[in-house]
Amino acid sequence: MTEGGLLVHRLRAPFGTAPGLEDISFEVAPSERLALVGASGAGKTTLLRAVAGLGPGTAERIEVAGREVGALPAERRGVVYLQQTPLLFPHLTVAENVAFPLRVRGIRGSRVDAAVGEVMEALRLGGLADRRTQSLSGGQRHRAALARAIVARPPVLLLDEPFASLDPVLRHEVREAVRVVQEGYRPALVLVTHDLDEAGTLADRIGVLLDGRLAQVAPPRDLFTRPTSLAVARFLRLPNSVPGTIRPDGSFESVLGVLPVQDPAAPGPGIAFFPADAVRIAAHGAVAACVVELRYRVQQTTAVVALGDVRLEVPLDGGRELSPGVEVRLTVLPGAVSVFPAP
């Protein structure tokens, strides 16, 4: 693996009496961000805690910064695990909270002051050093907990749903703080999130945890446009799916016509999944459809169109105006279509 970072090879971790996680393997390079997504109860927190040495689990190998740590206690692994709800010492000031990991390691004097000052300034906490934690806002508490987690510069940082309990403004604030952390000292970072948009925005790669295994690990663009299984495609809730037939030549026939497929499946009944931007409204498109409704979002407005019983969601260009009942023509970008045998 790349020098430094995190390597996990064939990790197993139980869920009580259930089988739990099986054969989990992945690597995260220094400065890389890996997001773990999965349904509630999929084992995302269990995985982080097992890597950190805070929960049950065994692995053939866990390396942190090139050093085998699987047999070491949590405090010697070089891994910091930050849980969803920040836990700060109420009897200490913000600066004293941030300094705590250094003092536990026996570091004293000006070295502590310098390290604490640097990380607090980076996370915009400089004016809060003497405040008690009870007086902090939610975003300030999260940034203080993050500062305490990174002040000793651990090579691996594990964040368990760090944004889940925050409103949109604070979520952006803490997300940007995480970016600052990465730029500052380049840890390997693994974060758990339920928000696929957030994972796509923040992560270099996304791992999908399904049925106790990592079903796919890929950069966001590859994951959202080329899921490798029907289970992954369904979990991603891609807005468009179309039933049809996989022909002997590997192409896919449906209400959208006949589409070439990059990775053909076995002939027979099939289902195609693709993101909204794989279908476009075009004056000379090959397929006719009727606009059913418009969906307005902050980032983009889309139209839901009908082709018989099939509904598709397609993006609208900035200057285009449509209304329900209008007929449009569609064109499909075949490279973004993933086809799987129908279950």
GROMACS .gro file of C-alpha atoms in nm:
model
  343
    1MET     CA    1   0.000   0.000   0.000
    2THR     CA    2   0.096   0.366  -0.014
    3GLU     CA    3   0.336   0.454   0.267
    4GLY     CA    4   0.129   0.571   0.562
    5GLY     CA    5  -0.247   0.572   0.572
    6LEU     CA    6  -0.472   0.283   0.672
    7LEU     CA    7  -0.492  -0.075   0.551
    8VAL     CA    8  -0.761  -0.318   0.666
    9HIS     CA    9  -0.741  -0.676   0.540
   10ARG     CA   10  -1.015  -0.935   0.597
   11LEU     CA   11  -1.178  -0.787   0.903
   12ARG     CA   12  -1.462  -0.968   1.076
   13ALA     CA   13  -1.682  -0.815   1.346
   14PRO     CA   14  -1.998  -0.957   1.506
   15PHE     CA   15  -2.335  -0.786   1.565
   16GLY     CA   16  -2.418  -0.950   1.897
   17THR     CA   17  -2.508  -1.308   1.805
   18ALA     CA   18  -2.554  -1.225   1.433
   19PRO     CA   19  -2.278  -1.300   1.176
   20GLY     CA   20  -2.198  -0.929   1.136
   21LEU     CA   21  -1.922  -0.801   0.910
   22GLU     CA   22  -1.732  -1.051   0.696
   23ASP     CA   23  -1.414  -1.022   0.488
   24ILE     CA   24  -1.388  -0.641   0.494
   25SER     CA   25  -1.077  -0.515   0.313
   26PHE     CA   26  -0.987  -0.162   0.204
   27GLU     CA   27  -0.706   0.095   0.200
   28VAL     CA   28  -0.708   0.469   0.260
   29ALA     CA   29  -0.404   0.674   0.157
   30PRO     CA   30  -0.272   0.974   0.352
   31SER     CA   31  -0.494   1.280   0.281
   32GLU     CA   32  -0.761   1.059   0.121
   33ARG     CA   33  -1.123   1.067   0.237
   34LEU     CA   34  -1.326   0.745   0.224
   35ALA     CA   35  -1.699   0.768   0.301
   36LEU     CA   36  -1.884   0.460   0.423
   37VAL     CA   37  -2.254   0.443   0.341
   38GLY     CA   38  -2.515   0.178   0.409
   39ALA     CA   39  -2.858   0.125   0.558
   40SER     CA   40  -2.913   0.168   0.932
   41GLY     CA   41  -2.777  -0.139   1.107
   42ALA     CA   42  -2.542  -0.226   0.819
   43GLY     CA   43  -2.242  -0.218   1.055
   44LYS     CA   44  -2.076   0.113   0.969
   45THR     CA   45  -2.015   0.214   1.332
   46THR     CA   46  -1.916  -0.144   1.417
   47LEU     CA   47  -1.652  -0.127   1.144
   48LEU     CA   48  -1.504   0.201   1.267
   49ARG     CA   49  -1.495   0.083   1.627
   50ALA     CA   50  -1.328  -0.245   1.529
   51VAL     CA   51  -1.058  -0.059   1.334
   52ALA     CA   52  -1.002   0.177   1.628
   53GLY     CA   53  -0.977  -0.114   1.874
   54LEU     CA   54  -1.283   0.007   2.066
   55GLY     CA   55  -1.516  -0.277   1.972
   56PRO     CA   56  -1.506  -0.648   1.893
   57GLY     CA   57  -1.348  -0.758   1.569
   58THR     CA   58  -1.055  -0.949   1.424
   59ALA     CA   59  -0.856  -0.895   1.106
   60GLU     CA   60  -0.574  -1.068   0.927
   61ARG     CA   61  -0.403  -0.730   0.920
   62ILE     CA   62  -0.465  -0.370   1.023
   63GLU     CA   63  -0.188  -0.126   0.934
   64VAL     CA   64  -0.165   0.236   1.039
   65ALA     CA   65   0.114   0.438   0.878
   66GLY     CA   66   0.279   0.113   0.770
   67ARG     CA   67   0.272  -0.041   1.119
   68GLU     CA   68   0.071  -0.350   1.215
   69VAL     CA   69  -0.166  -0.246   1.497
   70GLY     CA   70  -0.433  -0.516   1.502
   71ALA     CA   71  -0.303  -0.667   1.826
   72LEU     CA   72  -0.249  -0.332   2.000
   73PRO     CA   73  -0.489  -0.161   2.242
   74ALA     CA   74  -0.686   0.138   2.113
   75GLU     CA   75  -0.457   0.400   2.269
   76ARG     CA   76  -0.153   0.266   2.083
   77ARG     CA   77  -0.299   0.229   1.734
   78GLY     CA   78  -0.252   0.584   1.607
   79VAL     CA   79  -0.624   0.600   1.531
   80VAL     CA   80  -0.871   0.857   1.666
   81TYR     CA   81  -1.242   0.773   1.658
   82LEU     CA   82  -1.482   1.068   1.682
   83GLN     CA   83  -1.840   0.968   1.755
   84GLN     CA   84  -2.147   1.150   1.629
   85THR     CA   85  -2.223   1.344   1.949
   86PRO     CA   86  -1.918   1.544   2.062
   87LEU     CA   87  -1.818   1.467   2.419
   88LEU     CA   88  -1.630   1.751   2.586
   89PHE     CA   89  -1.527   1.790   2.950
   90PRO     CA   90  -1.766   2.049   3.099
   91HIS     CA   91  -1.527   2.143   3.381
   92LEU     CA   92  -1.251   2.242   3.135
   93THR     CA   93  -1.220   2.538   2.901
   94VAL     CA   94  -1.215   2.488   2.525
   95ALA     CA   95  -0.836   2.517   2.516
   96GLU     CA   96  -0.801   2.271   2.805
   97ASN     CA   97  -1.027   2.025   2.624
   98VAL     CA   98  -0.821   2.052   2.308
   99ALA     CA   99  -0.495   2.013   2.503
  100PHE     CA  100  -0.611   1.703   2.690
  101PRO     CA  101  -0.471   1.437   2.447
  102LEU     CA  102  -0.130   1.605   2.455
  103ARG     CA  103  -0.118   1.620   2.835
  104VAL     CA  104  -0.215   1.252   2.854
  105ARG     CA  105   0.092   1.181   2.639
  106GLY     CA  106   0.310   1.370   2.885
  107ILE     CA  107   0.366   1.676   2.664
  108ARG     CA  108   0.393   1.999   2.863
  109GLY     CA  109   0.469   2.368   2.837
  110SER     CA  110   0.509   2.572   2.521
  111ARG     CA  111   0.474   2.271   2.291
  112VAL     CA  112   0.118   2.223   2.413
  113ASP     CA  113   0.035   2.592   2.378
  114ALA     CA  114   0.175   2.603   2.025
  115ALA     CA  115  -0.008   2.291   1.908
  116VAL     CA  116  -0.338   2.393   2.066
  117GLY     CA  117  -0.314   2.746   1.928
  118GLU     CA  118  -0.240   2.621   1.577
  119VAL     CA  119  -0.530   2.377   1.556
  120MET     CA  120  -0.778   2.615   1.719
  121GLU     CA  121  -0.684   2.890   1.477
  122ALA     CA  122  -0.722   2.653   1.181
  123LEU     CA  123  -1.074   2.558   1.296
  124ARG     CA  124  -1.175   2.917   1.379
  125LEU     CA  125  -1.184   2.861   1.755
  126GLY     CA  126  -0.911   3.111   1.844
  127GLY     CA  127  -1.137   3.350   2.033
  128LEU     CA  128  -1.301   3.075   2.237
  129ALA     CA  129  -0.997   2.939   2.422
  130ASP     CA  130  -1.115   3.046   2.770
  131ARG     CA  131  -1.484   2.964   2.722
  132ARG     CA  132  -1.654   2.677   2.901
  133THR     CA  133  -1.799   2.418   2.666
  134GLN     CA  134  -2.157   2.468   2.792
  135SER     CA  135  -2.163   2.812   2.631
  136LEU     CA  136  -2.068   2.688   2.283
  137SER     CA  137  -2.304   2.659   1.987
  138GLY     CA  138  -2.355   2.322   1.820
  139GLY     CA  139  -2.109   2.399   1.543
  140GLN     CA  140  -1.851   2.527   1.789
  141ARG     CA  141  -1.882   2.210   1.999
  142HIS     CA  142  -1.827   1.993   1.691
  143ARG     CA  143  -1.523   2.197   1.586
  144ALA     CA  144  -1.383   2.182   1.940
  145ALA     CA  145  -1.423   1.803   1.945
  146LEU     CA  146  -1.256   1.783   1.604
  147ALA     CA  147  -0.970   2.002   1.728
  148ARG     CA  148  -0.917   1.773   2.027
  149ALA     CA  149  -0.923   1.469   1.798
  150ILE     CA  150  -0.653   1.602   1.567
  151VAL     CA  151  -0.425   1.803   1.798
  152ALA     CA  152  -0.187   1.508   1.835
  153ARG     CA  153  -0.197   1.458   1.457
  154PRO     CA  154  -0.307   1.093   1.444
  155PRO     CA  155  -0.231   0.933   1.106
  156VAL     CA  156  -0.588   0.793   1.086
  157LEU     CA  157  -0.906   0.980   1.173
  158LEU     CA  158  -1.243   0.799   1.191
  159LEU     CA  159  -1.555   1.019   1.194
  160ASP     CA  160  -1.888   0.855   1.278
  161GLU     CA  161  -2.170   1.059   1.121
  162PRO     CA  162  -2.006   1.389   1.215
  163PHE     CA  163  -2.275   1.601   1.047
  164ALA     CA  164  -2.592   1.404   1.118
  165SER     CA  165  -2.730   1.613   1.403
  166LEU     CA  166  -2.649   1.952   1.251
  167ASP     CA  167  -2.873   2.195   1.067
  168PRO     CA  168  -2.768   2.283   0.709
  169VAL     CA  169  -2.565   2.591   0.809
  170LEU     CA  170  -2.371   2.411   1.083
  171ARG     CA  171  -2.332   2.107   0.860
  172HIS     CA  172  -2.152   2.321   0.604
  173GLU     CA  173  -1.940   2.481   0.878
  174VAL     CA  174  -1.822   2.149   1.021
  175ARG     CA  175  -1.776   1.995   0.676
  176GLU     CA  176  -1.542   2.280   0.584
  177ALA     CA  177  -1.358   2.226   0.914
  178VAL     CA  178  -1.295   1.867   0.807
  179ARG     CA  179  -1.147   1.993   0.480
  180VAL     CA  180  -0.915   2.224   0.678
  181VAL     CA  181  -0.802   1.924   0.885
  182GLN     CA  182  -0.712   1.734   0.569
  183GLU     CA  183  -0.516   2.021   0.424
  184GLY     CA  184  -0.334   2.079   0.751
  185TYR     CA  185  -0.165   1.746   0.816
  186ARG     CA  186  -0.300   1.490   0.563
  187PRO     CA  187  -0.447   1.210   0.776
  188ALA     CA  188  -0.620   0.911   0.619
  189LEU     CA  189  -0.984   0.984   0.693
  190VAL     CA  190  -1.283   0.749   0.704
  191LEU     CA  191  -1.626   0.896   0.768
  192VAL     CA  192  -1.967   0.737   0.803
  193THR     CA  193  -2.267   0.918   0.659
  194HIS     CA  194  -2.626   0.842   0.559
  195ASP     CA  195  -2.628   1.129   0.311
  196LEU     CA  196  -2.524   1.018  -0.038
  197ASP     CA  197  -2.499   1.376  -0.162
  198GLU     CA  198  -2.267   1.456   0.127
  199ALA     CA  199  -2.056   1.149   0.055
  200GLY     CA  200  -2.031   1.249  -0.310
  201THR     CA  201  -1.934   1.605  -0.221
  202LEU     CA  202  -1.673   1.531   0.046
  203ALA     CA  203  -1.523   1.190  -0.028
  204ASP     CA  204  -1.256   1.083  -0.275
  205ARG     CA  205  -1.408   0.734  -0.270
  206ILE     CA  206  -1.730   0.584  -0.134
  207GLY     CA  207  -1.769   0.235   0.010
  208VAL     CA  208  -2.115   0.076   0.012
  209LEU     CA  209  -2.170  -0.163   0.301
  210LEU     CA  210  -2.441  -0.422   0.226
  211ASP     CA  211  -2.518  -0.754   0.395
  212GLY     CA  212  -2.203  -0.739   0.607
  213ARG     CA  213  -1.965  -0.682   0.316
  214LEU     CA  214  -1.823  -0.396   0.115
  215ALA     CA  215  -2.030  -0.436  -0.201
  216GLN     CA  216  -1.841  -0.165  -0.395
  217VAL     CA  217  -1.572   0.095  -0.332
  218ALA     CA  218  -1.530   0.358  -0.602
  219PRO     CA  219  -1.493   0.732  -0.669
  220PRO     CA  220  -1.833   0.907  -0.649
  221ARG     CA  221  -1.870   0.957  -1.024
  222ASP     CA  222  -1.795   0.590  -1.096
  223LEU     CA  223  -2.022   0.468  -0.819
  224PHE     CA  224  -2.322   0.678  -0.919
  225THR     CA  225  -2.288   0.604  -1.290
  226ARG     CA  226  -2.153   0.247  -1.284
  227PRO     CA  227  -2.287   0.049  -0.985
  228THR     CA  228  -2.153  -0.303  -1.007
  229SER     CA  229  -2.462  -0.489  -0.883
  230LEU     CA  230  -2.839  -0.458  -0.869
  231ALA     CA  231  -2.819  -0.437  -0.489
  232VAL     CA  232  -2.583  -0.137  -0.505
  233ALA     CA  233  -2.795   0.036  -0.770
  234ARG     CA  234  -3.107  -0.005  -0.557
  235PHE     CA  235  -2.932   0.120  -0.245
  236LEU     CA  236  -2.813   0.431  -0.429
  237ARG     CA  237  -3.175   0.508  -0.520
  238LEU     CA  238  -3.076   0.624  -0.866
  239PRO     CA  239  -3.376   0.823  -0.988
  240ASN     CA  240  -3.428   0.629  -1.309
  241SER     CA  241  -3.490   0.260  -1.365
  242VAL     CA  242  -3.642   0.101  -1.674
  243PRO     CA  243  -3.743  -0.262  -1.726
  244GLY     CA  244  -3.660  -0.425  -2.056
  245THR     CA  245  -3.484  -0.711  -2.227
  246ILE     CA  246  -3.114  -0.789  -2.254
  247ARG     CA  247  -3.065  -0.908  -2.612
  248PRO     CA  248  -2.822  -1.182  -2.719
  249ASP     CA  249  -2.585  -0.918  -2.860
  250GLY     CA  250  -2.565  -0.755  -2.513
  251SER     CA  251  -2.774  -0.447  -2.596
  252PHE     CA  252  -3.077  -0.345  -2.389
  253GLU     CA  253  -3.422  -0.298  -2.540
  254SER     CA  254  -3.689  -0.095  -2.359
  255VAL     CA  255  -3.926   0.200  -2.402
  256LEU     CA  256  -3.608   0.404  -2.461
  257GLY     CA  257  -3.527   0.199  -2.768
  258VAL     CA  258  -3.220  -0.020  -2.808
  259LEU     CA  259  -2.919   0.096  -2.606
  260PRO     CA  260  -2.563  -0.037  -2.626
  261VAL     CA  261  -2.429  -0.154  -2.288
  262GLN     CA  262  -2.067  -0.135  -2.170
  263ASP     CA  263  -2.085  -0.443  -1.946
  264PRO     CA  264  -2.351  -0.671  -2.099
  265ALA     CA  265  -2.535  -0.918  -1.878
  266ALA     CA  266  -2.683  -1.256  -1.967
  267PRO     CA  267  -2.971  -1.240  -2.218
  268GLY     CA  268  -3.322  -1.226  -2.075
  269PRO     CA  269  -3.538  -0.988  -1.869
  270GLY     CA  270  -3.333  -0.697  -1.736
  271ILE     CA  271  -3.350  -0.366  -1.559
  272ALA     CA  272  -3.150  -0.052  -1.639
  273PHE     CA  273  -3.048   0.209  -1.380
  274PHE     CA  274  -2.907   0.551  -1.455
  275PRO     CA  275  -2.876   0.897  -1.296
  276ALA     CA  276  -3.098   1.188  -1.398
  277ASP     CA  277  -2.828   1.351  -1.612
  278ALA     CA  278  -2.802   1.039  -1.832
  279VAL     CA  279  -3.130   1.141  -1.999
  280ARG     CA  280  -3.158   1.480  -2.168
  281ILE     CA  281  -3.436   1.674  -2.331
  282ALA     CA  282  -3.331   1.738  -2.690
  283ALA     CA  283  -3.523   1.882  -2.984
  284HIS     CA  284  -3.429   1.589  -3.206
  285GLY     CA  285  -3.431   1.316  -2.942
  286ALA     CA  286  -3.537   0.969  -3.054
  287VAL     CA  287  -3.797   0.910  -2.781
  288ALA     CA  288  -4.117   1.104  -2.710
  289ALA     CA  289  -4.238   1.158  -2.350
  290CYS     CA  290  -4.491   1.371  -2.164
  291VAL     CA  291  -4.402   1.603  -1.874
  292VAL     CA  292  -4.585   1.494  -1.557
  293GLU     CA  293  -4.443   1.733  -1.296
  294LEU     CA  294  -4.156   1.966  -1.217
  295ARG     CA  295  -3.935   1.925  -0.909
  296TYR     CA  296  -3.764   2.237  -0.780
  297ARG     CA  297  -3.443   2.202  -0.581
  298VAL     CA  298  -3.175   2.446  -0.471
  299GLN     CA  299  -2.914   2.295  -0.699
  300GLN     CA  300  -3.124   2.194  -0.999
  301THR     CA  301  -3.478   2.174  -1.133
  302THR     CA  302  -3.584   1.846  -1.291
  303ALA     CA  303  -3.885   1.726  -1.484
  304VAL     CA  304  -4.063   1.395  -1.431
  305VAL     CA  305  -4.167   1.258  -1.769
  306ALA     CA  306  -4.384   0.960  -1.862
  307LEU     CA  307  -4.323   0.699  -2.129
  308GLY     CA  308  -4.629   0.479  -2.088
  309ASP     CA  309  -4.604   0.331  -1.737
  310VAL     CA  310  -4.240   0.433  -1.696
  311ARG     CA  311  -4.148   0.755  -1.514
  312LEU     CA  312  -3.810   0.920  -1.561
  313GLU     CA  313  -3.652   1.223  -1.396
  314VAL     CA  314  -3.452   1.447  -1.630
  315PRO     CA  315  -3.262   1.773  -1.568
  316LEU     CA  316  -3.377   2.104  -1.709
  317ASP     CA  317  -3.134   2.348  -1.869
  318GLY     CA  318  -3.116   2.688  -1.701
  319GLY     CA  319  -3.320   2.871  -1.965
  320ARG     CA  320  -3.575   2.598  -2.042
  321GLU     CA  321  -3.935   2.641  -1.926
  322LEU     CA  322  -4.181   2.351  -1.927
  323SER     CA  323  -4.517   2.273  -1.777
  324PRO     CA  324  -4.707   1.950  -1.710
  325GLY     CA  325  -4.872   1.805  -2.017
  326VAL     CA  326  -4.608   1.926  -2.264
  327GLU     CA  327  -4.453   1.666  -2.495
  328VAL     CA  328  -4.073   1.652  -2.510
  329ARG     CA  329  -3.815   1.446  -2.695
  330LEU     CA  330  -3.547   1.257  -2.503
  331THR     CA  331  -3.197   1.137  -2.580
  332VAL     CA  332  -3.001   0.891  -2.363
  333LEU     CA  333  -2.629   0.887  -2.289
  334PRO     CA  334  -2.571   0.511  -2.312
  335GLY     CA  335  -2.237   0.518  -2.131
  336ALA     CA  336  -2.416   0.607  -1.806
  337VAL     CA  337  -2.663   0.316  -1.821
  338SER     CA  338  -2.606   0.010  -1.600
  339VAL     CA  339  -2.803  -0.303  -1.686
  340PHE     CA  340  -2.861  -0.605  -1.462
  341PRO     CA  341  -3.066  -0.925  -1.497
  342ALA     CA  342  -3.414  -0.876  -1.348
  343PRO     CA  343  -3.455  -1.055  -1.013
   0.00000   0.00000   0.00000
